[in-house]
């Protein structure tokens, strides 16, 4: 009797031990699984941990972790890939699909835990089979079932039942994501401000126009039919910039807009949705790609009706314009080319014009000022951006204009708003019969962020 009891106790202990080993090995080595939810592809895995954390790993930026449940398991989610085209569609219908997304996530978690449970059952059975071979089928089945039951109990009591999603209200960040709390606070603080700025731009623009009229009384512009060109640059995803542009176009009766690049920050399809604002503008929009503008952004601009000038010449309202796209706009690298490469790009285009001087443009538009540098003394007007610093001056008889940043440097400008005003330049060209259009003056407009401070500086062509 005692021997039989001892045998049963030993068998039960062996089953329990093998079940625990099965759980250990499955969690340690076999829990990782890949899933796809709409635009996101990610791995989900369990691991042994001294803290009951949920860890979201976003390479290469770092981790977000929160103490969501009890030890000894940690739940880790690693983002592998984002389908940007799918993400654009998801964001545009997020209100309609939020319940669907929630159900998909719940379904994936159920499948993940179900898979892990099945693996522990099989793992326990295989371990028992290895120990007892086929001679003790009941113990083998018992070990498999015990493994699954213990795993389900462990998951429910330490993870599912105590799980607290609100722990992510006070998460811990590592890597570059340590800046995330600052960014979140920044967005919370500035969204309402940006909305107010959009409204304030209308009032500011009206005041700027009245100021322009007063300057006209002091020194009237040259006689002749006037062509008004608005030079903007470096919008960097700031929607307020388009509010500003729309008001200036309407109030100052602009005939043409020239944008010298960096409409976006990373050139992704999500960012390019801002491009749709171009279609609402009542005048031609000529775009010269910058180093932050990818081929996708350029294509989206073309679809929205913008005139994209990557390398070539176009004549609008009698004004002959040459454009040279930034070297980095050919791909999505964002890197700024070396100084010599930039200058050489300008020199090559200029050499082509000098072979046929009658083809020389009235205006050259580039993103990086170094590309336009070789044209000084050869072309009357040179437009550029990139530096986020508005500048107007003359060199070798050429009028050099840098529009600064019409988007106030985007999200980066929010870090130091006092150094990054909204800026743009209005160019006034005089058109006379049988003469090429010539620049008579330029108005530099700046509006400082979060302040009721704006200015209009008029520069006359000497």
PDB file of C-alpha atoms in Angstrom, residues 195-404:
ATOM      1  CA  UNK A 195      -5.822  76.979 -33.738  1.00  0.00           C
ATOM      2  CA  UNK A 196      -5.837  80.498 -32.331  1.00  0.00           C
ATOM      3  CA  UNK A 197      -2.902  81.432 -34.550  1.00  0.00           C
ATOM      4  CA  UNK A 198      -4.856  80.371 -37.609  1.00  0.00           C
ATOM      5  CA  UNK A 199      -7.604  82.813 -36.646  1.00  0.00           C
ATOM      6  CA  UNK A 200      -5.146  85.564 -35.709  1.00  0.00           C
ATOM      7  CA  UNK A 201      -3.416  85.322 -39.093  1.00  0.00           C
ATOM      8  CA  UNK A 202      -6.456  86.902 -40.747  1.00  0.00           C
ATOM      9  CA  UNK A 203      -6.286  89.975 -38.503  1.00  0.00           C
ATOM     10  CA  UNK A 204      -2.506  90.192 -38.779  1.00  0.00           C
ATOM     11  CA  UNK A 205      -2.608  89.948 -42.574  1.00  0.00           C
ATOM     12  CA  UNK A 206      -5.136  92.774 -42.795  1.00  0.00           C
ATOM     13  CA  UNK A 207      -2.926  94.975 -40.624  1.00  0.00           C
ATOM     14  CA  UNK A 208       0.102  94.100 -42.742  1.00  0.00           C
ATOM     15  CA  UNK A 209      -1.759  95.106 -45.878  1.00  0.00           C
ATOM     16  CA  UNK A 210      -2.693  98.468 -44.367  1.00  0.00           C
ATOM     17  CA  UNK A 211       0.969  98.936 -43.481  1.00  0.00           C
ATOM     18  CA  UNK A 212       1.902  98.126 -47.071  1.00  0.00           C
ATOM     19  CA  UNK A 213      -0.536 100.758 -48.309  1.00  0.00           C
ATOM     20  CA  UNK A 214       1.061 103.356 -46.043  1.00  0.00           C
ATOM     21  CA  UNK A 215       4.487 102.495 -47.461  1.00  0.00           C
ATOM     22  CA  UNK A 216       3.064 102.902 -50.953  1.00  0.00           C
ATOM     23  CA  UNK A 217       2.109 106.479 -50.114  1.00  0.00           C
ATOM     24  CA  UNK A 218       5.634 107.229 -48.921  1.00  0.00           C
ATOM     25  CA  UNK A 219       7.276 105.793 -52.038  1.00  0.00           C
ATOM     26  CA  UNK A 220       4.953 104.681 -54.853  1.00  0.00           C
ATOM     27  CA  UNK A 221       5.919 101.604 -56.842  1.00  0.00           C
ATOM     28  CA  UNK A 222       7.132 101.881 -60.430  1.00  0.00           C
ATOM     29  CA  UNK A 223       4.645 102.426 -63.211  1.00  0.00           C
ATOM     30  CA  UNK A 224       3.642  99.437 -65.283  1.00  0.00           C
ATOM     31  CA  UNK A 225       1.587  96.287 -64.813  1.00  0.00           C
ATOM     32  CA  UNK A 226       2.576  94.622 -61.556  1.00  0.00           C
ATOM     33  CA  UNK A 227       3.125  90.899 -60.998  1.00  0.00           C
ATOM     34  CA  UNK A 228       3.036  89.808 -57.358  1.00  0.00           C
ATOM     35  CA  UNK A 229       4.903  86.643 -56.406  1.00  0.00           C
ATOM     36  CA  UNK A 230       4.717  85.140 -52.915  1.00  0.00           C
ATOM     37  CA  UNK A 231       7.901  83.312 -51.887  1.00  0.00           C
ATOM     38  CA  UNK A 232       7.423  80.702 -49.146  1.00  0.00           C
ATOM     39  CA  UNK A 233       9.717  77.960 -47.864  1.00  0.00           C
ATOM     40  CA  UNK A 234      10.285  75.345 -45.151  1.00  0.00           C
ATOM     41  CA  UNK A 235       6.676  74.840 -44.056  1.00  0.00           C
ATOM     42  CA  UNK A 236       7.630  71.605 -42.229  1.00  0.00           C
ATOM     43  CA  UNK A 237       4.118  70.200 -41.730  1.00  0.00           C
ATOM     44  CA  UNK A 238       2.742  73.323 -40.044  1.00  0.00           C
ATOM     45  CA  UNK A 239      -0.929  73.759 -41.057  1.00  0.00           C
ATOM     46  CA  UNK A 240      -0.928  77.346 -39.763  1.00  0.00           C
ATOM     47  CA  UNK A 241       1.450  78.175 -42.615  1.00  0.00           C
ATOM     48  CA  UNK A 242      -1.292  77.448 -45.133  1.00  0.00           C
ATOM     49  CA  UNK A 243      -3.766  79.570 -43.169  1.00  0.00           C
ATOM     50  CA  UNK A 244      -1.225  82.374 -43.389  1.00  0.00           C
ATOM     51  CA  UNK A 245      -0.581  81.800 -47.107  1.00  0.00           C
ATOM     52  CA  UNK A 246      -4.290  81.786 -47.934  1.00  0.00           C
ATOM     53  CA  UNK A 247      -4.847  85.125 -46.191  1.00  0.00           C
ATOM     54  CA  UNK A 248      -1.818  86.763 -47.792  1.00  0.00           C
ATOM     55  CA  UNK A 249      -2.805  85.522 -51.263  1.00  0.00           C
ATOM     56  CA  UNK A 250      -6.283  86.951 -50.839  1.00  0.00           C
ATOM     57  CA  UNK A 251      -5.334  90.224 -49.159  1.00  0.00           C
ATOM     58  CA  UNK A 252      -2.259  91.136 -51.224  1.00  0.00           C
ATOM     59  CA  UNK A 253      -3.757  89.881 -54.499  1.00  0.00           C
ATOM     60  CA  UNK A 254      -0.922  87.452 -55.181  1.00  0.00           C
ATOM     61  CA  UNK A 255      -0.537  86.097 -58.738  1.00  0.00           C
ATOM     62  CA  UNK A 256       1.897  83.231 -58.125  1.00  0.00           C
ATOM     63  CA  UNK A 257       3.365  81.252 -55.202  1.00  0.00           C
ATOM     64  CA  UNK A 258       6.913  79.863 -55.315  1.00  0.00           C
ATOM     65  CA  UNK A 259       7.769  77.341 -52.580  1.00  0.00           C
ATOM     66  CA  UNK A 260      11.480  76.523 -52.244  1.00  0.00           C
ATOM     67  CA  UNK A 261      10.989  73.222 -50.447  1.00  0.00           C
ATOM     68  CA  UNK A 262      10.815  71.288 -47.187  1.00  0.00           C
ATOM     69  CA  UNK A 263       7.047  71.096 -47.099  1.00  0.00           C
ATOM     70  CA  UNK A 264       7.348  68.018 -44.848  1.00  0.00           C
ATOM     71  CA  UNK A 265       9.778  66.685 -42.219  1.00  0.00           C
ATOM     72  CA  UNK A 266      10.265  63.031 -43.188  1.00  0.00           C
ATOM     73  CA  UNK A 267       8.607  62.811 -46.578  1.00  0.00           C
ATOM     74  CA  UNK A 268       6.098  60.134 -45.535  1.00  0.00           C
ATOM     75  CA  UNK A 269       2.626  59.639 -47.069  1.00  0.00           C
ATOM     76  CA  UNK A 270       1.034  60.606 -43.742  1.00  0.00           C
ATOM     77  CA  UNK A 271       2.747  63.991 -43.827  1.00  0.00           C
ATOM     78  CA  UNK A 272       1.911  64.501 -47.475  1.00  0.00           C
ATOM     79  CA  UNK A 273      -1.781  64.828 -46.569  1.00  0.00           C
ATOM     80  CA  UNK A 274      -0.998  68.487 -45.844  1.00  0.00           C
ATOM     81  CA  UNK A 275      -0.289  68.777 -49.569  1.00  0.00           C
ATOM     82  CA  UNK A 276      -4.029  68.693 -50.257  1.00  0.00           C
ATOM     83  CA  UNK A 277      -4.169  72.313 -49.067  1.00  0.00           C
ATOM     84  CA  UNK A 278      -2.356  73.271 -52.278  1.00  0.00           C
ATOM     85  CA  UNK A 279      -5.443  72.390 -54.318  1.00  0.00           C
ATOM     86  CA  UNK A 280      -7.515  74.996 -52.463  1.00  0.00           C
ATOM     87  CA  UNK A 281      -5.234  77.901 -53.382  1.00  0.00           C
ATOM     88  CA  UNK A 282      -6.599  80.145 -56.162  1.00  0.00           C
ATOM     89  CA  UNK A 283      -3.226  80.848 -57.843  1.00  0.00           C
ATOM     90  CA  UNK A 284      -0.473  78.667 -59.387  1.00  0.00           C
ATOM     91  CA  UNK A 285       1.758  76.927 -56.821  1.00  0.00           C
ATOM     92  CA  UNK A 286       5.307  76.297 -58.050  1.00  0.00           C
ATOM     93  CA  UNK A 287       7.284  73.874 -55.889  1.00  0.00           C
ATOM     94  CA  UNK A 288      11.049  73.259 -55.750  1.00  0.00           C
ATOM     95  CA  UNK A 289      11.721  70.079 -53.670  1.00  0.00           C
ATOM     96  CA  UNK A 290      13.974  70.360 -50.599  1.00  0.00           C
ATOM     97  CA  UNK A 291      16.016  67.739 -48.764  1.00  0.00           C
ATOM     98  CA  UNK A 292      12.998  66.824 -46.561  1.00  0.00           C
ATOM     99  CA  UNK A 293      10.712  66.200 -49.547  1.00  0.00           C
ATOM    100  CA  UNK A 294      10.638  62.596 -50.760  1.00  0.00           C
ATOM    101  CA  UNK A 295       9.535  61.365 -54.210  1.00  0.00           C
ATOM    102  CA  UNK A 296       6.181  60.428 -52.629  1.00  0.00           C
ATOM    103  CA  UNK A 297       5.601  64.000 -51.515  1.00  0.00           C
ATOM    104  CA  UNK A 298       6.575  65.291 -54.948  1.00  0.00           C
ATOM    105  CA  UNK A 299       4.160  62.880 -56.623  1.00  0.00           C
ATOM    106  CA  UNK A 300       1.358  63.887 -54.250  1.00  0.00           C
ATOM    107  CA  UNK A 301       1.976  67.556 -55.072  1.00  0.00           C
ATOM    108  CA  UNK A 302       1.681  66.826 -58.775  1.00  0.00           C
ATOM    109  CA  UNK A 303      -1.582  64.977 -58.180  1.00  0.00           C
ATOM    110  CA  UNK A 304      -2.942  67.981 -56.270  1.00  0.00           C
ATOM    111  CA  UNK A 305      -2.172  70.318 -59.176  1.00  0.00           C
ATOM    112  CA  UNK A 306       1.087  71.910 -58.045  1.00  0.00           C
ATOM    113  CA  UNK A 307       3.727  72.775 -60.632  1.00  0.00           C
ATOM    114  CA  UNK A 308       6.834  70.858 -59.548  1.00  0.00           C
ATOM    115  CA  UNK A 309      10.135  72.058 -60.999  1.00  0.00           C
ATOM    116  CA  UNK A 310      12.909  69.574 -60.237  1.00  0.00           C
ATOM    117  CA  UNK A 311      15.272  70.815 -62.937  1.00  0.00           C
ATOM    118  CA  UNK A 312      14.148  72.947 -65.814  1.00  0.00           C
ATOM    119  CA  UNK A 313      12.498  76.209 -66.781  1.00  0.00           C
ATOM    120  CA  UNK A 314       8.896  77.326 -66.802  1.00  0.00           C
ATOM    121  CA  UNK A 315       7.256  80.615 -67.771  1.00  0.00           C
ATOM    122  CA  UNK A 316       4.304  81.842 -65.719  1.00  0.00           C
ATOM    123  CA  UNK A 317       2.631  85.214 -66.234  1.00  0.00           C
ATOM    124  CA  UNK A 318       5.557  86.178 -68.462  1.00  0.00           C
ATOM    125  CA  UNK A 319       8.112  85.414 -65.718  1.00  0.00           C
ATOM    126  CA  UNK A 320      10.765  82.886 -66.781  1.00  0.00           C
ATOM    127  CA  UNK A 321      11.688  80.728 -63.772  1.00  0.00           C
ATOM    128  CA  UNK A 322      14.411  78.097 -63.442  1.00  0.00           C
ATOM    129  CA  UNK A 323      14.174  75.558 -60.635  1.00  0.00           C
ATOM    130  CA  UNK A 324      16.719  73.111 -59.209  1.00  0.00           C
ATOM    131  CA  UNK A 325      15.531  70.466 -56.734  1.00  0.00           C
ATOM    132  CA  UNK A 326      17.707  69.587 -53.761  1.00  0.00           C
ATOM    133  CA  UNK A 327      19.980  66.620 -54.422  1.00  0.00           C
ATOM    134  CA  UNK A 328      18.511  64.721 -51.441  1.00  0.00           C
ATOM    135  CA  UNK A 329      14.935  64.921 -52.747  1.00  0.00           C
ATOM    136  CA  UNK A 330      15.651  62.037 -55.134  1.00  0.00           C
ATOM    137  CA  UNK A 331      15.165  59.611 -52.230  1.00  0.00           C
ATOM    138  CA  UNK A 332      14.081  59.621 -48.568  1.00  0.00           C
ATOM    139  CA  UNK A 333      17.481  60.010 -46.887  1.00  0.00           C
ATOM    140  CA  UNK A 334      16.946  63.649 -45.736  1.00  0.00           C
ATOM    141  CA  UNK A 335      20.731  64.085 -45.602  1.00  0.00           C
ATOM    142  CA  UNK A 336      22.178  67.408 -46.748  1.00  0.00           C
ATOM    143  CA  UNK A 337      24.678  67.035 -49.582  1.00  0.00           C
ATOM    144  CA  UNK A 338      28.249  68.264 -49.211  1.00  0.00           C
ATOM    145  CA  UNK A 339      28.982  71.927 -49.916  1.00  0.00           C
ATOM    146  CA  UNK A 340      30.949  71.211 -53.090  1.00  0.00           C
ATOM    147  CA  UNK A 341      28.194  68.945 -54.446  1.00  0.00           C
ATOM    148  CA  UNK A 342      25.589  71.656 -53.902  1.00  0.00           C
ATOM    149  CA  UNK A 343      27.641  74.327 -55.639  1.00  0.00           C
ATOM    150  CA  UNK A 344      28.498  71.964 -58.484  1.00  0.00           C
ATOM    151  CA  UNK A 345      24.793  71.235 -59.033  1.00  0.00           C
ATOM    152  CA  UNK A 346      24.218  74.962 -59.541  1.00  0.00           C
ATOM    153  CA  UNK A 347      27.283  75.382 -61.757  1.00  0.00           C
ATOM    154  CA  UNK A 348      26.190  72.586 -64.086  1.00  0.00           C
ATOM    155  CA  UNK A 349      22.770  74.120 -64.651  1.00  0.00           C
ATOM    156  CA  UNK A 350      24.275  77.589 -65.138  1.00  0.00           C
ATOM    157  CA  UNK A 351      26.733  76.227 -67.723  1.00  0.00           C
ATOM    158  CA  UNK A 352      23.798  74.998 -69.794  1.00  0.00           C
ATOM    159  CA  UNK A 353      22.192  78.437 -69.731  1.00  0.00           C
ATOM    160  CA  UNK A 354      25.422  80.229 -70.644  1.00  0.00           C
ATOM    161  CA  UNK A 355      25.654  78.177 -73.823  1.00  0.00           C
ATOM    162  CA  UNK A 356      22.422  79.890 -74.882  1.00  0.00           C
ATOM    163  CA  UNK A 357      22.303  83.230 -72.998  1.00  0.00           C
ATOM    164  CA  UNK A 358      18.928  84.102 -74.484  1.00  0.00           C
ATOM    165  CA  UNK A 359      17.484  81.278 -72.358  1.00  0.00           C
ATOM    166  CA  UNK A 360      18.693  82.771 -69.066  1.00  0.00           C
ATOM    167  CA  UNK A 361      15.779  83.003 -66.617  1.00  0.00           C
ATOM    168  CA  UNK A 362      14.449  86.061 -64.813  1.00  0.00           C
ATOM    169  CA  UNK A 363      14.511  84.130 -61.549  1.00  0.00           C
ATOM    170  CA  UNK A 364      16.226  81.015 -60.175  1.00  0.00           C
ATOM    171  CA  UNK A 365      14.571  79.094 -57.316  1.00  0.00           C
ATOM    172  CA  UNK A 366      16.557  76.567 -55.260  1.00  0.00           C
ATOM    173  CA  UNK A 367      16.250  75.040 -51.800  1.00  0.00           C
ATOM    174  CA  UNK A 368      19.795  75.299 -50.470  1.00  0.00           C
ATOM    175  CA  UNK A 369      21.390  78.758 -50.932  1.00  0.00           C
ATOM    176  CA  UNK A 370      24.684  77.160 -52.028  1.00  0.00           C
ATOM    177  CA  UNK A 371      23.003  75.777 -55.158  1.00  0.00           C
ATOM    178  CA  UNK A 372      22.009  79.311 -56.163  1.00  0.00           C
ATOM    179  CA  UNK A 373      25.398  80.836 -55.345  1.00  0.00           C
ATOM    180  CA  UNK A 374      26.921  80.367 -58.862  1.00  0.00           C
ATOM    181  CA  UNK A 375      24.015  82.334 -60.390  1.00  0.00           C
ATOM    182  CA  UNK A 376      24.971  85.573 -58.615  1.00  0.00           C
ATOM    183  CA  UNK A 377      25.711  88.184 -61.284  1.00  0.00           C
ATOM    184  CA  UNK A 378      24.084  86.044 -63.995  1.00  0.00           C
ATOM    185  CA  UNK A 379      20.393  86.053 -63.032  1.00  0.00           C
ATOM    186  CA  UNK A 380      18.417  89.049 -61.659  1.00  0.00           C
ATOM    187  CA  UNK A 381      16.672  87.218 -58.773  1.00  0.00           C
ATOM    188  CA  UNK A 382      17.703  84.146 -56.756  1.00  0.00           C
ATOM    189  CA  UNK A 383      15.266  82.537 -54.276  1.00  0.00           C
ATOM    190  CA  UNK A 384      16.219  79.983 -51.616  1.00  0.00           C
ATOM    191  CA  UNK A 385      15.258  78.534 -48.220  1.00  0.00           C
ATOM    192  CA  UNK A 386      16.697  75.801 -45.953  1.00  0.00           C
ATOM    193  CA  UNK A 387      18.350  78.050 -43.334  1.00  0.00           C
ATOM    194  CA  UNK A 388      15.081  79.095 -41.598  1.00  0.00           C
ATOM    195  CA  UNK A 389      16.488  82.633 -41.526  1.00  0.00           C
ATOM    196  CA  UNK A 390      14.781  85.236 -43.689  1.00  0.00           C
ATOM    197  CA  UNK A 391      17.256  87.338 -45.664  1.00  0.00           C
ATOM    198  CA  UNK A 392      17.118  89.869 -48.479  1.00  0.00           C
ATOM    199  CA  UNK A 393      20.181  91.413 -50.097  1.00  0.00           C
ATOM    200  CA  UNK A 394      22.128  92.035 -53.286  1.00  0.00           C
ATOM    201  CA  UNK A 395      25.290  90.404 -54.610  1.00  0.00           C
ATOM    202  CA  UNK A 396      26.962  91.137 -57.960  1.00  0.00           C
ATOM    203  CA  UNK A 397      23.794  92.817 -59.130  1.00  0.00           C
ATOM    204  CA  UNK A 398      21.545  89.856 -58.264  1.00  0.00           C
ATOM    205  CA  UNK A 399      18.731  90.194 -55.715  1.00  0.00           C
ATOM    206  CA  UNK A 400      19.038  87.337 -53.181  1.00  0.00           C
ATOM    207  CA  UNK A 401      15.948  86.328 -51.218  1.00  0.00           C
ATOM    208  CA  UNK A 402      15.631  83.649 -48.522  1.00  0.00           C
ATOM    209  CA  UNK A 403      12.062  83.268 -47.257  1.00  0.00           C
ATOM    210  CA  UNK A 404      13.157  81.776 -43.920  1.00  0.00           C
TER     211      UNK A 404
END
